[in-house]
Amino acid sequence: MTSAAAPVQPTTLENCDREPIHIPGSIQSHGVLVAVDANGVVRHASSNAQALLGHALLPGDVLRSSALVAQHSQIGALLDEGLAALGAAADLPMPTELEIEGHSFDVVLHQSHELLVIEFEARQASSDALTGFAMQAHRAMEKLRRPRAAINDLLQLATQELKALTGFDRVMAYRFRPDSSGDVVAESRADFLDPYLGRRYPASDIPAQARALYVANTLRLIADVQAAPVPLAQAAGSKPLDLSAAILRSVSPIHIEYLSNMGVGASMSISIVINNRLWGLLACHHMGPRQVPYSVRMACDVMAQMLGATIQAALARKQAERQLQVAELRTRVMESVLHSDDEFTGLCTHADALAASMHADAIIVSEHSKLCTEGGISDDAARALLQWLDATHAGSTLYATHALPLEAPAIAVQLAPWCGVLALPLDLQRGSWLVFLRKEQIETIHWGGKPDKEIRPGPLGPRLTPRGSFDLWKEIVRSTSEHWAADDLDIARQLLAELVRAQNARHAELNNARSHLMAVLGHDLRDPLHSISMAARVLEKNNGADGNTGKLGQRIQSSSSRMQRLVSQVMDMSRLQSRLGLDLQPASIDLVQLLADLMDEARTAHPGMQLVGHLPASLQAEVDPDRMAQVFSNLVSNARHHGDAGHPVEVHMQATPEGPLIQVRNVAPAIAPEVAGDLFTPFKASSVGKARNRSGLGLGLYIAHQIVQGHGGSIGYEHEAPHVVFTVHLPQRPARPPADPST
């Protein structure tokens, strides 16, 4: 029992990208197709067998017993050989030429799942007409053996040779972009045709399922665009026949309209496949029907494979040259990073070279609040981008886009004309980035017709018509840069991996040095300092007649106290970095009394300092009194060191609904942004060499921040002209247990 092929759902705008083009249920009219199972029983057969072969073939027939095989023993031999190969998973018979009913056919066999498919393609050209073809094809292939030629020059040569071999009116070479749109980069055409060179065709012209077929079956001939397809009859219960590898597979109605709108009567496409991807396409068009003999097509396919191999070698050579240059640069960068005082300086030294290696127009190097830019991007734009990266991509390994204004319209105006961003996070916890930038690629695309598909009445009624006209359509594309290629991303990942390794090595070295320093400070200095302090007190009590002994004792006492504070800070730092915490011991105390006592001590130690308090009568809080005294002492000391001379240091305290609020104010210019971002960071470069605090290590504010954070509070800086203001917020009750201050 037989049935027609299952009806195919009409193709619409909504489902055209899902059209099952590999199972169309029909073939082109210039040949016959029959598919048999392992027993030789016909499962599928085209309805034109009687017209072309002189014998009808129906599903359910045993092909070996048919009149066709009885009259043409060569078909029986091919069938037996094909079925034997099918069962043994061996190679199928090679294509051959047969004379059937006075007509020449190229007979091609292939396997479709468990079925053997035999295709009889009518040959229009005689064997004599193909006599000189082999030599012509050989000469064409020799011309394409030009490994050092530019890729587009090779493609142009290929279009010329294909046009000469096949006789098509137009032969074009497409080169696909990362977004799957294709540019016509080479063309050979008849003089009466308009040029398509330089036009682009959108990715939608070749849907995903069509791309898959172009990779699996690299040559496709449509001999007559206007010819009606021939249906396949199939045995009842059979699945639709997969025609992915068939040379006679019929054509999607969408593609038929596409070609018709271009005025094309026949077409042939040959895939250029590189690394199993559709890299390009050789497209042949003829204004009327044209059937290219199978042997000619196979030679063209071999030419395309040779062309693909040559292009792949050229791309690999270019990639290798770039990789070598980048590796040499990466080595120089790593040497600078490892031998410089800090990673930031090492990267900034090579910023221009790094940008060039990534084909970037600009580069940003940031380390916390420090900023280095090259290529013309403003500091304000760079900081806006870095803030956006910190807010949206903190913790990511790599971020790349060619259309930042479309992804982040809120910062698009600030960042114009920068659209391409490739960002490498150098420190996931502290917001350090290496960012490559590309400018907006304002280009006029010469589309091969308006790229937007439209619905209008077509041959099949109101349905999808890909293009109503193939006149040149121009479109200005904005807000995008050149795409970051796979090579760019690979190079960026390698650079990031090297920087992370260098960073880890530097951190390990610094941690070892700090551990050794802290051990020395904690063990070898505390006892001598204690002895010096005791001796100073004795000198201070045993004041001589001239009073100089007492003054000398005071100086020694002051110096030893300062050194003891430094040792305590470093030991606190050691505890924090070892994740031991600061061992807070909260108790219920009067913050006003604590702060008043500390202010009295500061006035006694520094008689010239003006210290003004604005305190309530009392304010109870549950805090660690020693640690909180450390916080206030650090803030007052910081204000004394950095405030303008002649102006008082003000201390304010008040109760708020959220908890106690303490402010320390001093008159001073605003702190520079690059310094303000690191105020609560240990060992910051801005603390080194300060004329008014030469002994500082930059630990005071860091430890104060950790203490306040350990209490569940917060500490921050702002400038309220003319005052620099540090504000401490404490909760009504302490966090229990105290937060790990190292996190």
XYZ file of C-alpha atoms in Angstrom:
743
model
C 0.000 0.000 0.000
C 1.342 3.432 -0.860
C 0.714 6.962 0.227
C 1.792 10.375 -0.875
C 4.420 12.153 1.160
C 3.080 13.760 4.309
C 1.844 17.281 3.587
C 4.246 20.005 4.568
C 2.899 22.833 6.718
C 2.706 26.068 4.690
C 5.687 28.279 5.331
C 4.991 31.632 6.923
C 6.981 34.511 8.329
C 6.741 32.926 11.765
C 8.046 29.468 10.862
C 10.314 29.998 7.837
C 13.447 29.502 9.944
C 12.086 26.093 10.978
C 11.053 24.895 7.516
C 11.989 21.169 7.195
C 13.938 21.659 3.978
C 15.727 18.298 4.383
C 12.411 16.387 3.996
C 10.541 18.297 1.291
C 8.743 15.188 -0.027
C 9.672 16.028 -3.615
C 12.592 16.315 -6.022
C 13.606 18.466 -8.978
C 12.162 17.450 -12.292
C 15.370 16.641 -14.216
C 15.867 13.268 -12.526
C 14.337 10.236 -10.844
C 14.850 9.086 -7.254
C 14.124 5.714 -5.672
C 14.919 4.583 -2.113
C 15.006 0.901 -1.144
C 15.425 -0.879 2.169
C 17.990 -3.592 2.938
C 15.770 -6.175 1.185
C 15.596 -4.149 -1.996
C 11.968 -3.173 -1.454
C 11.075 0.266 -2.755
C 10.080 2.554 0.119
C 10.068 5.879 -1.750
C 9.914 6.676 -5.460
C 9.407 9.797 -7.534
C 6.337 9.911 -9.734
C 8.257 10.699 -12.944
C 10.015 7.319 -13.306
C 7.703 6.284 -16.145
C 8.311 9.541 -18.037
C 12.108 9.563 -17.754
C 13.094 5.892 -17.367
C 10.256 4.286 -19.285
C 9.180 2.187 -16.296
C 7.052 3.110 -13.301
C 8.483 2.502 -9.822
C 6.069 2.214 -6.911
C 6.554 1.821 -3.151
C 6.283 -1.853 -2.232
C 7.888 -3.080 -5.496
C 10.976 -5.271 -5.284
C 13.408 -3.285 -7.382
C 15.464 -6.367 -8.350
C 12.344 -7.881 -9.932
C 11.249 -4.735 -11.773
C 11.143 -4.415 -15.553
C 13.683 -1.559 -15.298
C 16.327 -3.847 -13.807
C 15.363 -6.716 -16.103
C 16.101 -4.533 -19.157
C 19.191 -2.824 -17.717
C 21.467 -5.262 -15.968
C 23.875 -2.483 -14.973
C 21.208 -1.100 -12.642
C 20.852 -4.526 -11.048
C 24.630 -4.747 -10.547
C 24.669 -1.278 -8.933
C 21.735 -2.257 -6.718
C 23.431 -5.454 -5.531
C 26.705 -3.683 -4.884
C 24.929 -0.855 -3.048
C 22.876 -3.192 -0.837
C 25.989 -5.197 0.006
C 27.823 -2.023 1.006
C 24.772 -0.840 2.960
C 24.749 -4.012 5.048
C 28.494 -3.965 5.632
C 28.749 -0.219 6.259
C 31.248 -0.085 3.372
C 31.777 2.464 0.607
C 28.954 2.728 -1.901
C 29.586 2.342 -5.634
C 31.027 5.341 -7.435
C 28.705 7.415 -9.636
C 28.387 6.030 -13.140
C 26.855 6.895 -16.504
C 24.041 4.764 -17.962
C 22.054 4.772 -21.183
C 18.340 4.210 -20.490
C 15.701 4.419 -23.189
C 18.117 6.324 -25.427
C 18.944 8.954 -22.815
C 22.116 9.418 -20.732
C 21.869 9.478 -16.949
C 24.388 10.032 -14.177
C 23.504 7.474 -11.495
C 24.504 8.419 -7.953
C 23.988 6.335 -4.804
C 23.989 7.429 -1.194
C 22.656 6.230 2.137
C 19.849 7.954 4.018
C 19.635 6.390 7.459
C 18.829 2.689 6.810
C 17.800 3.203 3.166
C 19.776 3.047 -0.071
C 18.943 6.019 -2.309
C 19.513 5.801 -6.067
C 19.272 8.994 -8.143
C 19.071 9.070 -11.929
C 20.025 12.553 -13.120
C 19.413 13.211 -16.817
C 22.586 14.311 -18.579
C 22.136 16.989 -21.211
C 25.742 17.290 -22.378
C 27.336 14.478 -24.364
C 30.558 12.746 -23.387
C 32.264 14.380 -26.367
C 31.279 17.814 -25.109
C 33.082 17.072 -21.813
C 36.304 15.858 -23.441
C 38.272 19.052 -22.844
C 36.779 19.717 -19.460
C 39.315 17.687 -17.441
C 42.275 19.696 -18.737
C 40.416 22.966 -18.186
C 39.570 21.975 -14.582
C 43.171 20.921 -13.968
C 44.472 24.309 -15.120
C 41.940 26.080 -12.890
C 43.047 24.095 -9.846
C 46.692 24.889 -10.537
C 45.873 28.597 -10.586
C 44.266 28.304 -7.148
C 47.469 26.893 -5.648
C 48.658 30.298 -4.529
C 49.291 30.058 -0.791
C 50.681 33.595 -0.485
C 47.918 35.327 -2.423
C 45.450 37.576 -0.622
C 42.219 35.778 0.251
C 39.955 38.095 -1.737
C 42.263 37.752 -4.758
C 41.919 33.961 -4.526
C 38.145 34.297 -4.358
C 38.098 36.561 -7.412
C 40.173 34.034 -9.340
C 37.802 31.257 -8.245
C 34.754 33.149 -9.587
C 36.485 33.636 -12.946
C 37.423 29.968 -13.277
C 33.987 28.722 -12.178
C 32.263 30.983 -14.682
C 34.477 29.651 -17.441
C 33.903 26.024 -16.414
C 30.138 26.146 -15.884
C 28.907 28.868 -18.210
C 26.804 30.610 -15.543
C 25.993 34.278 -16.183
C 27.174 35.337 -12.733
C 29.483 33.778 -10.142
C 29.856 35.490 -6.743
C 31.970 34.746 -3.699
C 30.405 35.430 -0.316
C 32.457 35.850 2.819
C 30.426 35.506 5.994
C 30.758 37.836 8.965
C 30.531 36.831 12.640
C 26.827 37.798 12.616
C 26.298 35.371 9.672
C 25.538 38.121 7.167
C 27.546 37.787 3.977
C 29.472 40.229 1.812
C 29.970 39.739 -1.909
C 33.768 40.140 -2.016
C 34.384 38.806 -5.539
C 32.300 38.573 -8.702
C 32.528 37.548 -12.351
C 29.452 38.365 -14.457
C 28.079 38.848 -17.911
C 28.226 42.416 -19.145
C 24.436 42.811 -19.240
C 24.059 42.173 -15.483
C 24.235 44.778 -12.730
C 27.161 44.297 -10.330
C 26.501 42.837 -6.888
C 30.099 43.251 -5.721
C 30.277 44.970 -2.326
C 26.665 44.247 -1.363
C 25.757 42.512 1.830
C 23.048 39.923 2.374
C 21.491 39.452 5.816
C 21.891 36.301 7.882
C 18.206 35.540 7.380
C 18.897 34.800 3.702
C 20.437 31.501 4.823
C 18.507 30.171 7.851
C 20.218 27.895 10.347
C 18.846 24.662 8.896
C 20.052 25.693 5.442
C 23.520 26.414 6.799
C 23.649 22.927 8.263
C 22.819 21.467 4.833
C 25.457 23.637 3.157
C 28.053 22.071 5.475
C 26.780 18.499 5.074
C 26.220 18.692 1.301
C 28.690 21.179 -0.125
C 27.283 21.534 -3.674
C 23.713 22.348 -4.614
C 22.279 22.707 -8.124
C 18.862 24.157 -8.959
C 18.639 23.448 -12.661
C 15.340 25.207 -13.382
C 13.858 27.633 -10.868
C 10.451 27.610 -12.570
C 10.129 23.819 -12.960
C 7.426 22.197 -10.836
C 8.769 19.796 -8.197
C 8.078 16.092 -8.576
C 6.390 14.464 -5.547
C 7.741 11.362 -3.847
C 5.373 8.501 -3.155
C 6.157 6.530 -0.007
C 5.110 3.233 1.501
C 2.391 3.428 4.118
C 3.831 3.968 7.579
C 7.192 5.187 6.261
C 8.809 8.288 7.632
C 9.486 11.173 5.240
C 12.706 10.562 3.342
C 15.704 12.589 4.527
C 17.135 14.135 1.357
C 20.019 16.021 2.994
C 22.574 14.285 0.768
C 20.395 14.054 -2.356
C 21.494 15.879 -5.491
C 17.877 16.126 -6.699
C 16.329 17.482 -3.487
C 13.596 19.977 -4.352
C 13.788 23.619 -3.376
C 12.020 25.546 -0.641
C 9.226 27.750 -2.007
C 10.795 30.653 -0.145
C 14.084 30.172 -1.972
C 12.271 29.822 -5.302
C 10.645 33.231 -4.759
C 13.974 34.618 -3.596
C 15.643 33.578 -6.854
C 12.660 34.610 -8.955
C 12.741 38.097 -7.485
C 16.362 38.317 -8.587
C 15.431 37.214 -12.100
C 17.443 33.996 -11.721
C 16.475 30.918 -13.766
C 19.065 28.469 -12.388
C 21.599 28.517 -9.566
C 24.433 26.510 -8.131
C 26.096 27.053 -4.758
C 29.370 25.568 -3.544
C 30.260 25.775 0.138
C 33.619 26.924 1.452
C 33.853 25.023 4.733
C 36.662 25.762 7.176
C 36.931 23.979 10.515
C 33.459 22.492 9.985
C 31.921 25.946 9.693
C 30.388 27.646 6.680
C 33.074 30.273 6.061
C 31.938 31.358 2.608
C 29.936 30.447 -0.458
C 30.476 30.431 -4.216
C 27.076 31.311 -5.710
C 26.388 30.839 -9.426
C 23.361 32.398 -11.144
C 21.980 31.995 -14.655
C 19.142 33.995 -16.110
C 17.547 30.898 -17.649
C 17.511 27.157 -16.874
C 20.952 25.557 -16.791
C 21.922 22.026 -15.903
C 25.621 21.522 -15.208
C 26.799 17.914 -15.735
C 27.485 15.938 -12.575
C 31.177 15.445 -13.404
C 31.637 19.176 -13.890
C 29.938 19.872 -10.578
C 32.164 17.402 -8.772
C 35.241 19.092 -10.210
C 33.888 22.449 -9.045
C 33.359 20.944 -5.596
C 36.971 19.747 -5.524
C 38.095 23.219 -6.560
C 36.120 24.707 -3.688
C 37.675 22.243 -1.253
C 41.141 23.148 -2.540
C 40.231 26.816 -2.244
C 39.019 26.242 1.321
C 42.256 24.480 2.234
C 44.305 27.352 0.780
C 42.216 29.924 2.645
C 42.451 27.924 5.851
C 46.235 27.789 5.495
C 46.337 31.555 4.896
C 44.156 32.210 7.941
C 46.254 29.839 10.070
C 49.462 31.521 8.904
C 48.066 34.948 9.693
C 46.854 33.724 13.072
C 50.244 32.157 13.856
C 52.042 35.392 12.976
C 49.724 37.341 15.219
C 50.037 34.804 18.043
C 53.839 35.048 17.835
C 53.753 38.844 17.986
C 51.295 38.766 20.878
C 53.360 36.154 22.764
C 56.462 38.340 22.476
C 54.504 41.353 23.731
C 52.981 39.289 26.548
C 56.476 38.259 27.647
C 57.594 41.886 27.782
C 54.461 42.881 29.687
C 54.945 40.103 32.244
C 58.567 41.107 32.784
C 57.474 44.680 33.441
C 54.637 43.605 35.739
C 56.874 41.306 37.789
C 59.784 43.743 38.028
C 57.852 46.988 38.475
C 56.863 48.294 41.878
C 53.254 47.493 41.029
C 51.203 45.803 38.320
C 49.507 49.046 37.324
C 52.781 50.724 36.335
C 53.892 47.680 34.345
C 50.668 47.588 32.345
C 50.612 51.323 31.706
C 54.123 51.112 30.232
C 52.833 48.828 27.469
C 49.312 50.243 27.104
C 49.740 51.401 23.496
C 51.283 48.115 22.374
C 48.561 46.095 24.113
C 45.848 48.122 22.390
C 47.492 47.592 19.000
C 47.795 43.828 19.596
C 44.032 43.623 20.192
C 43.200 45.864 17.201
C 41.664 48.275 19.712
C 41.401 52.032 19.323
C 41.860 52.803 23.028
C 42.728 51.137 26.321
C 41.921 51.701 29.993
C 44.071 50.398 32.853
C 42.536 50.814 36.292
C 43.751 49.704 39.674
C 41.197 50.561 42.330
C 41.064 54.369 42.000
C 44.137 54.794 39.770
C 43.487 55.294 36.079
C 45.593 55.189 32.929
C 44.081 55.728 29.455
C 45.465 55.765 25.930
C 43.702 56.396 22.646
C 41.685 59.508 23.386
C 38.987 58.305 25.781
C 38.331 60.869 28.513
C 38.834 60.071 32.186
C 35.154 60.825 32.881
C 34.007 58.391 30.201
C 36.478 55.785 31.435
C 35.243 56.078 35.024
C 31.608 55.870 33.894
C 32.382 52.642 32.047
C 34.341 51.213 34.996
C 31.482 51.984 37.383
C 29.068 50.222 35.020
C 31.380 47.207 34.775
C 31.702 47.052 38.578
C 27.929 47.237 38.956
C 26.938 44.766 36.234
C 29.868 42.418 35.606
C 31.738 42.161 38.898
C 32.909 38.603 39.346
C 32.822 37.733 35.635
C 35.889 36.304 33.946
C 35.655 38.260 30.701
C 33.166 40.680 29.163
C 32.965 41.450 25.453
C 30.451 43.364 23.342
C 30.477 45.141 20.004
C 27.311 47.131 20.815
C 27.696 48.694 24.273
C 25.213 51.558 23.579
C 22.531 48.938 22.955
C 23.399 47.023 26.136
C 23.933 50.057 28.367
C 21.952 53.003 26.934
C 22.249 54.877 30.244
C 25.963 55.516 29.644
C 25.872 55.633 25.832
C 26.074 59.434 25.644
C 29.078 59.577 27.971
C 30.869 56.850 26.040
C 30.250 58.019 22.477
C 31.871 57.120 20.103
C 33.081 53.982 21.929
C 30.907 50.937 21.198
C 33.179 47.887 21.407
C 34.345 46.791 24.858
C 36.575 43.885 25.839
C 37.078 43.989 29.608
C 39.486 41.824 31.620
C 38.927 41.854 35.410
C 42.325 42.086 37.111
C 40.965 41.978 40.660
C 37.452 40.641 41.172
C 37.206 41.934 44.738
C 38.576 45.437 44.321
C 37.437 46.628 40.904
C 40.607 46.645 38.788
C 40.188 46.296 35.015
C 42.095 46.165 31.759
C 39.658 47.379 29.090
C 40.096 47.481 25.311
C 37.821 49.767 23.284
C 36.748 50.070 19.669
C 35.053 53.067 18.107
C 31.651 53.075 16.501
C 31.825 51.617 13.022
C 29.585 54.011 11.112
C 29.136 52.149 7.864
C 26.748 52.320 4.983
C 25.657 48.780 4.193
C 24.826 48.152 0.569
C 22.215 45.478 1.080
C 21.228 43.245 -1.807
C 17.658 44.454 -1.505
C 15.855 45.717 1.568
C 16.845 43.374 4.407
C 13.413 43.408 6.062
C 11.240 40.603 4.755
C 7.658 41.566 4.031
C 4.258 39.965 3.679
C 2.491 40.585 0.368
C 0.631 38.512 -2.212
C 2.991 36.027 -3.850
C 2.559 32.976 -6.068
C 1.123 31.070 -3.113
C -1.222 33.795 -1.914
C -0.729 36.190 1.026
C 2.489 34.773 2.415
C 6.136 35.475 2.924
C 7.933 37.107 0.026
C 11.614 37.502 0.889
C 12.157 40.508 -1.308
C 9.966 42.474 -3.609
C 12.979 44.010 -5.336
C 16.714 43.448 -5.483
C 17.535 47.053 -6.154
C 20.374 48.362 -4.006
C 19.211 49.221 -0.502
C 21.456 51.380 1.666
C 21.281 51.459 5.438
C 23.342 53.361 7.975
C 24.363 51.123 10.855
C 25.158 52.882 14.139
C 25.963 52.019 17.768
C 28.186 49.065 16.899
C 31.890 48.477 16.429
C 33.742 45.757 14.595
C 33.055 42.422 16.294
C 35.636 40.906 18.628
C 36.816 37.846 16.730
C 37.458 34.456 18.296
C 41.208 35.158 18.034
C 40.754 38.408 19.975
C 38.960 36.590 22.780
C 41.569 33.808 22.894
C 44.413 36.333 23.119
C 42.549 38.233 25.850
C 42.050 35.038 27.877
C 45.736 34.144 27.573
C 46.759 37.633 28.695
C 44.342 37.498 31.621
C 45.661 34.085 32.684
C 49.267 35.378 32.612
C 48.333 38.473 34.615
C 46.507 36.384 37.205
C 49.561 34.122 37.568
C 51.836 37.146 37.941
C 49.415 38.670 40.427
C 49.330 35.482 42.485
C 53.134 35.282 42.466
C 53.406 38.905 43.581
C 50.807 38.408 46.317
C 52.582 35.304 47.579
C 55.885 37.176 47.717
C 54.299 40.149 49.494
C 52.472 37.935 51.964
C 55.699 36.141 52.856
C 57.496 39.454 53.343
C 54.669 40.878 55.428
C 54.464 37.767 57.569
C 58.177 37.998 58.245
C 57.927 41.726 59.019
C 55.013 41.221 61.368
C 56.816 38.444 63.174
C 59.822 40.731 63.668
C 57.643 43.604 64.863
C 55.575 41.470 67.168
C 58.368 39.504 68.740
C 61.602 41.466 68.456
C 60.431 45.054 68.942
C 57.722 44.990 71.554
C 59.983 44.115 74.473
C 62.690 46.736 73.637
C 59.994 49.373 73.126
C 58.468 48.540 76.477
C 61.884 48.910 78.128
C 62.471 52.276 76.423
C 59.052 53.475 77.554
C 59.755 52.502 81.181
C 63.145 54.250 81.080
C 61.523 57.393 79.657
C 59.054 57.471 82.544
C 61.918 57.239 85.040
C 63.719 60.124 83.325
C 60.521 62.141 83.313
C 60.026 61.634 87.088
C 63.677 62.311 87.958
C 63.685 65.742 86.392
C 67.006 67.573 86.777
C 67.521 71.099 88.023
C 67.342 72.542 84.524
C 64.291 70.536 83.567
C 65.977 69.100 80.456
C 65.913 65.550 81.750
C 62.143 65.620 82.074
C 61.725 67.013 78.557
C 64.050 64.354 77.197
C 61.944 61.728 78.924
C 58.765 63.154 77.425
C 60.251 63.014 73.921
C 61.419 59.452 74.373
C 58.025 58.515 75.797
C 56.219 60.171 72.867
C 58.439 58.452 70.289
C 58.169 55.054 71.900
C 54.368 55.423 72.160
C 54.191 56.210 68.445
C 56.313 53.181 67.642
C 54.125 51.014 69.848
C 51.051 52.253 67.981
C 52.678 51.306 64.692
C 53.512 47.861 66.026
C 49.927 47.441 67.247
C 48.579 48.475 63.844
C 50.802 46.003 62.049
C 49.805 43.235 64.462
C 46.138 44.091 63.881
C 46.836 43.940 60.161
C 48.368 40.500 60.638
C 45.263 39.274 62.439
C 42.985 40.650 59.742
C 44.936 39.126 56.870
C 45.114 35.806 58.713
C 41.278 35.954 59.068
C 41.557 35.825 62.840
C 39.501 38.997 63.275
C 40.103 41.700 65.883
C 38.600 39.795 68.826
C 35.982 42.429 69.738
C 34.723 42.434 73.329
C 31.557 44.599 73.420
C 30.495 46.223 76.686
C 27.875 48.801 77.607
C 29.682 52.180 77.874
C 29.044 55.904 77.608
C 30.481 56.951 74.250
C 30.492 60.604 75.337
C 32.757 59.876 78.294
C 35.050 57.730 76.137
C 35.354 60.424 73.501
C 35.815 63.251 76.062
C 38.707 61.367 77.697
C 40.363 60.767 74.320
C 40.030 64.452 73.429
C 41.666 65.468 76.726
C 44.560 63.099 76.043
C 44.970 64.534 72.527
C 45.028 68.130 73.847
C 47.657 67.183 76.435
C 49.815 65.378 73.850
C 49.458 68.173 71.272
C 49.038 71.512 73.069
C 48.979 73.470 69.804
C 45.980 71.577 68.396
C 42.517 73.156 68.593
C 40.060 70.347 69.347
C 36.403 71.333 69.706
C 33.736 68.884 70.842
C 29.995 69.052 70.184
C 28.798 66.214 72.375
C 25.521 65.365 74.120
C 25.417 64.844 77.875
C 25.488 61.067 77.508
C 25.104 58.392 74.806
C 25.094 54.718 75.744
C 26.316 52.110 73.288
C 27.426 48.490 73.402
C 30.906 48.494 71.852
C 34.431 47.318 72.528
C 35.792 50.390 74.387
C 39.476 49.790 73.520
C 38.788 49.195 69.853
C 36.388 52.148 69.617
C 39.019 54.338 71.275
C 41.359 53.147 68.517
C 38.861 54.327 65.886
C 38.400 57.803 67.396
C 42.141 58.235 68.013
C 42.899 57.370 64.406
C 40.294 59.802 63.071
C 41.449 62.666 65.304
C 45.098 61.948 64.469
C 44.249 61.856 60.780
C 42.467 65.234 61.048
C 45.431 66.752 62.920
C 47.942 65.546 60.337
C 46.016 66.569 57.237
C 43.907 69.560 58.330
C 44.840 73.140 57.480
C 46.882 74.820 60.205
C 45.069 77.422 62.301
C 41.677 75.748 62.010
C 40.142 73.583 64.737
C 39.357 69.881 64.512
C 35.680 69.417 65.320
C 34.162 66.286 66.866
C 30.384 65.873 66.674
C 28.273 63.173 68.250
C 24.513 62.650 68.213
C 21.900 59.959 68.651
C 19.900 58.949 65.564
C 17.039 56.447 65.147
C 19.515 54.058 63.514
C 22.150 54.452 66.245
C 25.034 56.709 67.340
C 26.579 58.990 64.708
C 30.068 60.478 65.177
C 31.748 62.956 62.830
C 35.326 64.246 62.822
C 35.737 67.424 60.739
C 38.788 69.399 59.682
C 39.291 72.230 57.192
C 41.137 70.907 54.133
C 40.779 70.620 50.353
C 38.775 67.702 48.979
C 40.696 64.454 48.718
C 41.554 63.581 45.120
C 39.222 60.875 43.658
C 42.098 58.497 42.964
C 43.126 58.773 46.638
C 39.594 58.773 48.084
C 38.875 55.396 46.532
C 41.751 53.858 48.515
C 41.274 55.611 51.877
C 40.318 52.427 53.702
C 42.863 50.225 51.896
C 46.052 49.056 53.655
C 49.564 49.921 52.455
C 48.272 52.484 49.951
C 50.820 54.398 47.917
C 49.240 57.756 48.874
C 50.355 57.247 52.488
C 54.035 57.054 51.591
C 56.175 60.172 51.842
C 53.569 62.452 53.460
C 55.422 65.429 54.861
C 53.039 65.715 57.835
C 52.920 62.005 58.627
C 56.208 60.431 57.508
C 55.896 57.430 59.815
C 52.446 56.422 58.550
C 51.927 53.063 56.851
C 48.401 53.754 55.671
C 46.938 51.293 58.192
C 45.052 53.593 60.580
C 41.948 54.191 58.472
C 41.943 50.592 57.254
C 41.910 49.226 60.805
C 39.323 51.821 61.871
C 37.127 50.682 58.982
C 37.497 47.024 59.999
C 36.678 47.802 63.649
C 33.535 49.759 62.746
C 32.501 47.075 60.259
C 33.073 44.454 62.947
C 30.552 46.307 65.126
C 28.010 46.200 62.304
C 28.474 49.876 61.484
C 29.943 51.920 58.645
C 32.547 54.611 58.148
C 32.780 56.963 55.183
C 34.349 60.112 53.795
C 32.818 63.173 52.148
C 33.824 66.783 51.533
C 31.474 69.478 52.815
C 33.376 72.591 51.811
C 35.526 73.656 53.468
C 35.546 70.550 55.690
C 36.821 67.046 55.167
C 34.337 64.892 57.102
C 34.713 61.321 58.338
C 31.449 59.869 59.603
C 30.993 56.773 61.770
C 27.545 55.143 62.008
C 27.073 52.566 64.778
C 24.016 50.342 65.158
C 21.749 50.495 68.195
C 22.978 47.055 69.145
C 26.119 45.289 68.014
C 25.978 42.576 65.386
C 26.067 39.155 67.036
C 28.274 37.451 66.273
C 30.488 40.271 64.944
C 30.952 40.123 61.175
C 34.248 38.650 60.005
C 36.245 41.855 59.391
C 38.382 40.171 56.779
C 35.481 39.689 54.364
